[in-house]
């Protein structure tokens, strides 16, 4: 039996422009994502895809509407509640990988576990093996290629075994071969481990690997 992992109901969001006016980016967005689903979100640059992912990932609030993650409403949650939600349930791969340059790949992957008493060393090594970077574990981001950094960022997003992976253009900076490798990896995690994936992409090929594709444009989200 499947259960709903992400539920958005009539979500609206705008940003103040500083001159009294505001820029509307999300208008009455409705979205249901079941556990184990994989979906791609496409749409023109600046239409609000990252903003939508930030809202789902508890990194930003909405003006109105309901956001529920794993049955829990985000409305009125404290910073601690959001941090716990992210630590426990959500992995985020950002548009730019956001790895810390002074830390090695291995240390970057372990960052989200620093508050935990458990030892994540074995898990981190397993993830590095899965993405084919075992021999690069002690290298810093500056010594890795863009595709390798994105794979390390994926390991960091997965270290806490999240139910939900949010990936913002994870293949955006990669050539088609590296994009294909990352795409296959995500597909395998979805199929073998039931990881729920919401990914933003400009690539129709990458989107085609996900079970559903949505298009965001003119502040509205529609399945295509
Ligand atoms: N904090 C903010 N304050 C003001 N405007 C913002 C803010 N964040 C985003 N915007 C604006 O909201 C719109 C949507 O931005 P967003 O980053 O969500 O677009 P996107 O669809 O992810 O674009 P891209 O494909 O280029 O990454 C853009 O016009 C952007 O300039
Ligand atoms: Mg974006």
PDB file of C-alpha atoms and ligand atoms in Angstrom:
ATOM      1  CA  UNK A   1       0.000   0.000   0.000  1.00  0.00           C
ATOM      2  CA  UNK A   2       1.451   3.351  -0.959  1.00  0.00           C
ATOM      3  CA  UNK A   3       1.214   6.446   1.179  1.00  0.00           C
ATOM      4  CA  UNK A   4       1.517  10.098   0.372  1.00  0.00           C
ATOM      5  CA  UNK A   5       4.941  11.530   1.129  1.00  0.00           C
ATOM      6  CA  UNK A   6       4.508  15.047  -0.242  1.00  0.00           C
ATOM      7  CA  UNK A   7       1.249  16.959  -0.386  1.00  0.00           C
ATOM      8  CA  UNK A   8       0.874  20.536  -1.582  1.00  0.00           C
ATOM      9  CA  UNK A   9      -2.561  22.145  -1.559  1.00  0.00           C
ATOM     10  CA  UNK A  10      -3.220  25.556  -3.054  1.00  0.00           C
ATOM     11  CA  UNK A  11       0.318  26.683  -2.349  1.00  0.00           C
ATOM     12  CA  UNK A  12       1.028  30.323  -3.187  1.00  0.00           C
ATOM     13  CA  UNK A  13       4.350  32.112  -2.913  1.00  0.00           C
ATOM     14  CA  UNK A  14       5.645  35.464  -4.010  1.00  0.00           C
ATOM     15  CA  UNK A  15       8.818  37.430  -3.357  1.00  0.00           C
ATOM     16  CA  UNK A  16       8.855  41.127  -2.419  1.00  0.00           C
ATOM     17  CA  UNK A  17      10.563  43.201  -5.087  1.00  0.00           C
ATOM     18  CA  UNK A  18      11.482  45.996  -2.683  1.00  0.00           C
ATOM     19  CA  UNK A  19       9.414  48.700  -4.368  1.00  0.00           C
ATOM     20  CA  UNK A  20       6.128  47.691  -2.769  1.00  0.00           C
ATOM     21  CA  UNK A  21       5.415  45.276  -5.614  1.00  0.00           C
ATOM     22  CA  UNK A  22       5.876  41.523  -5.458  1.00  0.00           C
ATOM     23  CA  UNK A  23       6.807  38.763  -7.867  1.00  0.00           C
ATOM     24  CA  UNK A  24       4.354  35.870  -7.848  1.00  0.00           C
ATOM     25  CA  UNK A  25       6.116  32.538  -8.479  1.00  0.00           C
ATOM     26  CA  UNK A  26       3.709  29.847  -7.243  1.00  0.00           C
ATOM     27  CA  UNK A  27      -0.064  30.156  -7.539  1.00  0.00           C
ATOM     28  CA  UNK A  28      -2.480  27.518  -6.217  1.00  0.00           C
ATOM     29  CA  UNK A  29       0.018  24.693  -6.680  1.00  0.00           C
ATOM     30  CA  UNK A  30      -1.337  21.218  -5.971  1.00  0.00           C
ATOM     31  CA  UNK A  31       0.920  18.181  -5.925  1.00  0.00           C
ATOM     32  CA  UNK A  32       0.726  14.673  -4.468  1.00  0.00           C
ATOM     33  CA  UNK A  33       3.813  12.485  -4.447  1.00  0.00           C
ATOM     34  CA  UNK A  34       3.441   8.917  -3.222  1.00  0.00           C
ATOM     35  CA  UNK A  35       6.234   7.036  -1.466  1.00  0.00           C
ATOM     36  CA  UNK A  36       8.464   5.387  -4.065  1.00  0.00           C
ATOM     37  CA  UNK A  37       7.464   7.709  -6.902  1.00  0.00           C
ATOM     38  CA  UNK A  38       9.940   9.531  -9.112  1.00  0.00           C
ATOM     39  CA  UNK A  39       8.979  12.834 -10.662  1.00  0.00           C
ATOM     40  CA  UNK A  40      10.700  15.477 -12.750  1.00  0.00           C
ATOM     41  CA  UNK A  41       9.793  19.154 -12.734  1.00  0.00           C
ATOM     42  CA  UNK A  42      10.595  21.130 -15.860  1.00  0.00           C
ATOM     43  CA  UNK A  43       9.927  24.714 -16.876  1.00  0.00           C
ATOM     44  CA  UNK A  44      11.649  27.845 -18.136  1.00  0.00           C
ATOM     45  CA  UNK A  45      14.467  29.526 -16.233  1.00  0.00           C
ATOM     46  CA  UNK A  46      13.152  31.756 -13.477  1.00  0.00           C
ATOM     47  CA  UNK A  47       9.673  30.172 -13.375  1.00  0.00           C
ATOM     48  CA  UNK A  48      10.043  29.052  -9.752  1.00  0.00           C
ATOM     49  CA  UNK A  49      11.343  25.462  -9.844  1.00  0.00           C
ATOM     50  CA  UNK A  50      14.028  25.980  -7.192  1.00  0.00           C
ATOM     51  CA  UNK A  51      11.552  27.990  -5.111  1.00  0.00           C
ATOM     52  CA  UNK A  52       9.139  25.051  -5.237  1.00  0.00           C
ATOM     53  CA  UNK A  53      11.863  22.600  -4.215  1.00  0.00           C
ATOM     54  CA  UNK A  54      12.907  24.903  -1.364  1.00  0.00           C
ATOM     55  CA  UNK A  55       9.324  24.953  -0.085  1.00  0.00           C
ATOM     56  CA  UNK A  56       9.082  21.137  -0.195  1.00  0.00           C
ATOM     57  CA  UNK A  57      12.501  20.863   1.454  1.00  0.00           C
ATOM     58  CA  UNK A  58      11.464  23.128   4.382  1.00  0.00           C
ATOM     59  CA  UNK A  59      14.065  25.709   3.353  1.00  0.00           C
ATOM     60  CA  UNK A  60      11.461  28.371   2.611  1.00  0.00           C
ATOM     61  CA  UNK A  61       7.911  29.126   3.741  1.00  0.00           C
ATOM     62  CA  UNK A  62       4.747  29.667   1.688  1.00  0.00           C
ATOM     63  CA  UNK A  63       2.411  32.669   1.717  1.00  0.00           C
ATOM     64  CA  UNK A  64      -0.683  30.467   1.846  1.00  0.00           C
ATOM     65  CA  UNK A  65      -1.729  26.876   1.293  1.00  0.00           C
ATOM     66  CA  UNK A  66      -0.751  23.577   2.856  1.00  0.00           C
ATOM     67  CA  UNK A  67       2.562  21.719   2.681  1.00  0.00           C
ATOM     68  CA  UNK A  68       2.703  18.263   4.246  1.00  0.00           C
ATOM     69  CA  UNK A  69       5.729  15.989   4.340  1.00  0.00           C
ATOM     70  CA  UNK A  70       5.143  12.404   5.431  1.00  0.00           C
ATOM     71  CA  UNK A  71       1.803  13.375   6.944  1.00  0.00           C
ATOM     72  CA  UNK A  72       3.163  16.307   8.943  1.00  0.00           C
ATOM     73  CA  UNK A  73       2.149  19.863   8.171  1.00  0.00           C
ATOM     74  CA  UNK A  74       4.992  22.377   7.907  1.00  0.00           C
ATOM     75  CA  UNK A  75       2.770  25.262   8.904  1.00  0.00           C
ATOM     76  CA  UNK A  76       4.044  27.142  11.943  1.00  0.00           C
ATOM     77  CA  UNK A  77       6.934  24.708  12.488  1.00  0.00           C
ATOM     78  CA  UNK A  78       9.974  25.842  14.493  1.00  0.00           C
ATOM     79  CA  UNK A  79      13.497  26.011  13.071  1.00  0.00           C
ATOM     80  CA  UNK A  80      14.316  22.895  15.134  1.00  0.00           C
ATOM     81  CA  UNK A  81      11.317  21.042  13.686  1.00  0.00           C
ATOM     82  CA  UNK A  82      12.437  21.879  10.149  1.00  0.00           C
ATOM     83  CA  UNK A  83      16.036  20.911  10.879  1.00  0.00           C
ATOM     84  CA  UNK A  84      14.891  17.581  12.307  1.00  0.00           C
ATOM     85  CA  UNK A  85      12.598  17.005   9.316  1.00  0.00           C
ATOM     86  CA  UNK A  86      15.510  17.611   6.929  1.00  0.00           C
ATOM     87  CA  UNK A  87      17.909  15.491   8.942  1.00  0.00           C
ATOM     88  CA  UNK A  88      15.497  12.602   9.238  1.00  0.00           C
ATOM     89  CA  UNK A  89      13.586  12.530   5.981  1.00  0.00           C
ATOM     90  CA  UNK A  90      14.934  14.761   3.245  1.00  0.00           C
ATOM     91  CA  UNK A  91      18.122  14.710   1.206  1.00  0.00           C
ATOM     92  CA  UNK A  92      18.887  17.755  -0.933  1.00  0.00           C
ATOM     93  CA  UNK A  93      21.183  17.994  -3.943  1.00  0.00           C
ATOM     94  CA  UNK A  94      21.501  21.678  -4.738  1.00  0.00           C
ATOM     95  CA  UNK A  95      21.736  23.312  -8.156  1.00  0.00           C
ATOM     96  CA  UNK A  96      25.372  24.072  -7.314  1.00  0.00           C
ATOM     97  CA  UNK A  97      26.790  21.251  -5.260  1.00  0.00           C
ATOM     98  CA  UNK A  98      27.592  23.397  -2.163  1.00  0.00           C
ATOM     99  CA  UNK A  99      30.351  21.102  -0.949  1.00  0.00           C
ATOM    100  CA  UNK A 100      32.687  22.690   1.589  1.00  0.00           C
ATOM    101  CA  UNK A 101      35.974  23.303  -0.255  1.00  0.00           C
ATOM    102  CA  UNK A 102      38.239  22.716   2.742  1.00  0.00           C
ATOM    103  CA  UNK A 103      36.802  19.270   3.512  1.00  0.00           C
ATOM    104  CA  UNK A 104      37.504  16.025   1.662  1.00  0.00           C
ATOM    105  CA  UNK A 105      34.768  14.174  -0.229  1.00  0.00           C
ATOM    106  CA  UNK A 106      34.484  11.736   2.686  1.00  0.00           C
ATOM    107  CA  UNK A 107      34.227  14.541   5.274  1.00  0.00           C
ATOM    108  CA  UNK A 108      31.640  16.391   3.175  1.00  0.00           C
ATOM    109  CA  UNK A 109      29.476  13.269   3.034  1.00  0.00           C
ATOM    110  CA  UNK A 110      29.611  12.899   6.824  1.00  0.00           C
ATOM    111  CA  UNK A 111      28.623  16.533   7.519  1.00  0.00           C
ATOM    112  CA  UNK A 112      24.875  15.869   8.041  1.00  0.00           C
ATOM    113  CA  UNK A 113      25.709  13.185  10.620  1.00  0.00           C
ATOM    114  CA  UNK A 114      27.893  15.287  12.912  1.00  0.00           C
ATOM    115  CA  UNK A 115      25.176  15.597  15.558  1.00  0.00           C
ATOM    116  CA  UNK A 116      24.526  11.870  15.594  1.00  0.00           C
ATOM    117  CA  UNK A 117      26.115   9.507  18.101  1.00  0.00           C
ATOM    118  CA  UNK A 118      26.145   6.713  15.509  1.00  0.00           C
ATOM    119  CA  UNK A 119      29.134   5.962  13.320  1.00  0.00           C
ATOM    120  CA  UNK A 120      28.383   6.571   9.637  1.00  0.00           C
ATOM    121  CA  UNK A 121      31.848   5.670   8.339  1.00  0.00           C
ATOM    122  CA  UNK A 122      30.795   2.371   6.773  1.00  0.00           C
ATOM    123  CA  UNK A 123      27.684   3.926   5.204  1.00  0.00           C
ATOM    124  CA  UNK A 124      29.756   6.774   3.726  1.00  0.00           C
ATOM    125  CA  UNK A 125      32.213   4.280   2.223  1.00  0.00           C
ATOM    126  CA  UNK A 126      29.330   2.226   0.792  1.00  0.00           C
ATOM    127  CA  UNK A 127      27.842   5.328  -0.829  1.00  0.00           C
ATOM    128  CA  UNK A 128      31.209   6.323  -2.277  1.00  0.00           C
ATOM    129  CA  UNK A 129      31.505   2.852  -3.779  1.00  0.00           C
ATOM    130  CA  UNK A 130      27.978   3.099  -5.213  1.00  0.00           C
ATOM    131  CA  UNK A 131      28.852   6.310  -7.061  1.00  0.00           C
ATOM    132  CA  UNK A 132      32.236   4.933  -8.156  1.00  0.00           C
ATOM    133  CA  UNK A 133      34.386   7.335  -6.143  1.00  0.00           C
ATOM    134  CA  UNK A 134      36.050   5.068  -3.576  1.00  0.00           C
ATOM    135  CA  UNK A 135      39.513   6.085  -4.736  1.00  0.00           C
ATOM    136  CA  UNK A 136      38.670   9.811  -4.520  1.00  0.00           C
ATOM    137  CA  UNK A 137      37.445   9.855  -0.919  1.00  0.00           C
ATOM    138  CA  UNK A 138      40.337  11.967   0.395  1.00  0.00           C
ATOM    139  CA  UNK A 139      40.200  14.534  -2.390  1.00  0.00           C
ATOM    140  CA  UNK A 140      38.763  18.002  -1.871  1.00  0.00           C
ATOM    141  CA  UNK A 141      36.070  19.439  -4.191  1.00  0.00           C
ATOM    142  CA  UNK A 142      38.712  21.540  -5.978  1.00  0.00           C
ATOM    143  CA  UNK A 143      40.468  18.312  -6.987  1.00  0.00           C
ATOM    144  CA  UNK A 144      37.274  16.730  -8.362  1.00  0.00           C
ATOM    145  CA  UNK A 145      35.386  17.307 -11.616  1.00  0.00           C
ATOM    146  CA  UNK A 146      31.894  18.848 -11.679  1.00  0.00           C
ATOM    147  CA  UNK A 147      30.286  15.436 -12.166  1.00  0.00           C
ATOM    148  CA  UNK A 148      32.333  13.923  -9.348  1.00  0.00           C
ATOM    149  CA  UNK A 149      31.308  16.782  -7.023  1.00  0.00           C
ATOM    150  CA  UNK A 150      27.636  16.183  -7.886  1.00  0.00           C
ATOM    151  CA  UNK A 151      28.074  12.485  -7.078  1.00  0.00           C
ATOM    152  CA  UNK A 152      29.658  13.411  -3.708  1.00  0.00           C
ATOM    153  CA  UNK A 153      26.748  15.810  -3.111  1.00  0.00           C
ATOM    154  CA  UNK A 154      24.371  12.930  -3.833  1.00  0.00           C
ATOM    155  CA  UNK A 155      26.179  10.773  -1.235  1.00  0.00           C
ATOM    156  CA  UNK A 156      25.875  13.607   1.290  1.00  0.00           C
ATOM    157  CA  UNK A 157      22.138  13.852   0.529  1.00  0.00           C
ATOM    158  CA  UNK A 158      21.740  10.094   1.080  1.00  0.00           C
ATOM    159  CA  UNK A 159      23.919   9.575   4.180  1.00  0.00           C
ATOM    160  CA  UNK A 160      20.954   9.856   6.576  1.00  0.00           C
ATOM    161  CA  UNK A 161      18.860   7.412   4.505  1.00  0.00           C
ATOM    162  CA  UNK A 162      16.156   9.946   3.613  1.00  0.00           C
ATOM    163  CA  UNK A 163      12.752   8.887   2.304  1.00  0.00           C
ATOM    164  CA  UNK A 164      12.736  11.823  -0.067  1.00  0.00           C
ATOM    165  CA  UNK A 165      15.467  13.056  -2.384  1.00  0.00           C
ATOM    166  CA  UNK A 166      15.126  16.579  -3.751  1.00  0.00           C
ATOM    167  CA  UNK A 167      17.558  17.207  -6.587  1.00  0.00           C
ATOM    168  CA  UNK A 168      17.795  20.609  -8.228  1.00  0.00           C
ATOM    169  CA  UNK A 169      19.220  20.190 -11.733  1.00  0.00           C
ATOM    170  CA  UNK A 170      21.687  17.517 -10.578  1.00  0.00           C
ATOM    171  CA  UNK A 171      22.863  16.986 -14.152  1.00  0.00           C
ATOM    172  CA  UNK A 172      22.773  20.657 -15.164  1.00  0.00           C
ATOM    173  CA  UNK A 173      26.545  21.155 -15.173  1.00  0.00           C
ATOM    174  CA  UNK A 174      27.416  17.740 -16.569  1.00  0.00           C
ATOM    175  CA  UNK A 175      28.162  16.456 -20.069  1.00  0.00           C
ATOM    176  CA  UNK A 176      25.785  13.876 -21.463  1.00  0.00           C
ATOM    177  CA  UNK A 177      27.905  10.905 -20.381  1.00  0.00           C
ATOM    178  CA  UNK A 178      28.250  12.080 -16.762  1.00  0.00           C
ATOM    179  CA  UNK A 179      24.557  13.042 -16.759  1.00  0.00           C
ATOM    180  CA  UNK A 180      23.676   9.533 -17.915  1.00  0.00           C
ATOM    181  CA  UNK A 181      25.700   7.978 -15.076  1.00  0.00           C
ATOM    182  CA  UNK A 182      23.983  10.135 -12.444  1.00  0.00           C
ATOM    183  CA  UNK A 183      20.585   9.551 -14.001  1.00  0.00           C
ATOM    184  CA  UNK A 184      21.045   5.751 -13.926  1.00  0.00           C
ATOM    185  CA  UNK A 185      22.192   5.956 -10.333  1.00  0.00           C
ATOM    186  CA  UNK A 186      19.053   7.818  -9.259  1.00  0.00           C
ATOM    187  CA  UNK A 187      16.872   5.363 -11.143  1.00  0.00           C
ATOM    188  CA  UNK A 188      18.549   2.429  -9.406  1.00  0.00           C
ATOM    189  CA  UNK A 189      18.057   4.016  -5.966  1.00  0.00           C
ATOM    190  CA  UNK A 190      14.400   4.546  -6.805  1.00  0.00           C
ATOM    191  CA  UNK A 191      13.863   1.014  -8.127  1.00  0.00           C
ATOM    192  CA  UNK A 192      16.007  -0.957  -5.661  1.00  0.00           C
ATOM    193  CA  UNK A 193      15.541   1.032  -2.473  1.00  0.00           C
ATOM    194  CA  UNK A 194      12.212   2.774  -3.029  1.00  0.00           C
ATOM    195  CA  UNK A 195      13.757   6.234  -2.700  1.00  0.00           C
ATOM    196  CA  UNK A 196      11.186   8.884  -3.600  1.00  0.00           C
ATOM    197  CA  UNK A 197      12.699  11.408  -6.003  1.00  0.00           C
ATOM    198  CA  UNK A 198      11.649  14.888  -7.005  1.00  0.00           C
ATOM    199  CA  UNK A 199      14.102  16.350  -9.437  1.00  0.00           C
ATOM    200  CA  UNK A 200      14.184  19.631 -11.303  1.00  0.00           C
ATOM    201  CA  UNK A 201      15.740  19.425 -14.730  1.00  0.00           C
ATOM    202  CA  UNK A 202      16.029  21.171 -18.068  1.00  0.00           C
ATOM    203  CA  UNK A 203      16.854  17.852 -19.739  1.00  0.00           C
ATOM    204  CA  UNK A 204      13.953  16.052 -21.423  1.00  0.00           C
ATOM    205  CA  UNK A 205      16.115  12.904 -21.558  1.00  0.00           C
ATOM    206  CA  UNK A 206      16.710  12.944 -17.796  1.00  0.00           C
ATOM    207  CA  UNK A 207      13.039  13.741 -17.124  1.00  0.00           C
ATOM    208  CA  UNK A 208      12.090  10.797 -19.345  1.00  0.00           C
ATOM    209  CA  UNK A 209      13.740   8.457 -16.827  1.00  0.00           C
ATOM    210  CA  UNK A 210      11.354   9.577 -14.087  1.00  0.00           C
ATOM    211  CA  UNK A 211       7.880   8.037 -13.810  1.00  0.00           C
ATOM    212  CA  UNK A 212       6.085  11.383 -14.150  1.00  0.00           C
ATOM    213  CA  UNK A 213       6.959  14.812 -15.501  1.00  0.00           C
ATOM    214  CA  UNK A 214       5.379  18.087 -14.435  1.00  0.00           C
ATOM    215  CA  UNK A 215       5.757  21.452 -16.070  1.00  0.00           C
ATOM    216  CA  UNK A 216       5.838  24.653 -14.050  1.00  0.00           C
ATOM    217  CA  UNK A 217       4.960  27.757 -16.004  1.00  0.00           C
ATOM    218  CA  UNK A 218       3.003  30.934 -15.355  1.00  0.00           C
ATOM    219  CA  UNK A 219       3.034  29.996 -11.634  1.00  0.00           C
ATOM    220  CA  UNK A 220       1.060  26.777 -12.316  1.00  0.00           C
ATOM    221  CA  UNK A 221       2.115  23.147 -12.136  1.00  0.00           C
ATOM    222  CA  UNK A 222       0.682  20.608 -14.583  1.00  0.00           C
ATOM    223  CA  UNK A 223       1.536  16.974 -15.307  1.00  0.00           C
ATOM    224  CA  UNK A 224       2.641  16.516 -18.917  1.00  0.00           C
TER     225      UNK A 224
HETATM  226  N1  LIG B   1      14.757  35.322  -2.316  1.00  0.00           N
HETATM  227  C1  LIG B   1      14.275  35.881  -3.437  1.00  0.00           C
HETATM  228  N2  LIG B   1      13.915  37.190  -3.482  1.00  0.00           N
HETATM  229  C2  LIG B   1      13.399  37.758  -4.608  1.00  0.00           C
HETATM  230  N3  LIG B   1      13.207  37.072  -5.755  1.00  0.00           N
HETATM  231  C3  LIG B   1      13.551  35.754  -5.770  1.00  0.00           C
HETATM  232  C4  LIG B   1      14.099  35.096  -4.629  1.00  0.00           C
HETATM  233  N4  LIG B   1      14.341  33.813  -4.960  1.00  0.00           N
HETATM  234  C5  LIG B   1      13.960  33.671  -6.238  1.00  0.00           C
HETATM  235  N5  LIG B   1      13.485  34.842  -6.727  1.00  0.00           N
HETATM  236  C6  LIG B   1      12.930  35.074  -8.065  1.00  0.00           C
HETATM  237  O1  LIG B   1      11.849  34.161  -8.234  1.00  0.00           O
HETATM  238  C7  LIG B   1      11.842  33.656  -9.561  1.00  0.00           C
HETATM  239  C8  LIG B   1      11.922  32.148  -9.511  1.00  0.00           C
HETATM  240  O2  LIG B   1      13.229  31.783  -9.090  1.00  0.00           O
HETATM  241  P1  LIG B   1      13.719  30.268  -9.053  1.00  0.00           P
HETATM  242  O3  LIG B   1      15.128  30.271  -8.596  1.00  0.00           O
HETATM  243  O4  LIG B   1      12.746  29.474  -8.269  1.00  0.00           O
HETATM  244  O5  LIG B   1      13.615  29.882 -10.608  1.00  0.00           O
HETATM  245  P2  LIG B   1      14.038  28.542 -11.366  1.00  0.00           P
HETATM  246  O6  LIG B   1      12.830  28.053 -12.085  1.00  0.00           O
HETATM  247  O7  LIG B   1      14.678  27.611 -10.411  1.00  0.00           O
HETATM  248  O8  LIG B   1      15.094  29.077 -12.415  1.00  0.00           O
HETATM  249  P3  LIG B   1      16.411  28.337 -13.043  1.00  0.00           P
HETATM  250  O9  LIG B   1      15.905  27.327 -14.046  1.00  0.00           O
HETATM  251  O10 LIG B   1      17.140  29.461 -13.704  1.00  0.00           O
HETATM  252  O11 LIG B   1      17.172  27.729 -11.917  1.00  0.00           O
HETATM  253  C9  LIG B   1      13.009  34.322 -10.287  1.00  0.00           C
HETATM  254  O12 LIG B   1      12.524  35.433 -11.011  1.00  0.00           O
HETATM  255  C10 LIG B   1      13.917  34.761  -9.157  1.00  0.00           C
HETATM  256  O13 LIG B   1      14.658  35.912  -9.517  1.00  0.00           O
HETATM  257 MG1  LIG B   2      16.618  26.843 -10.215  1.00  0.00          MG
END
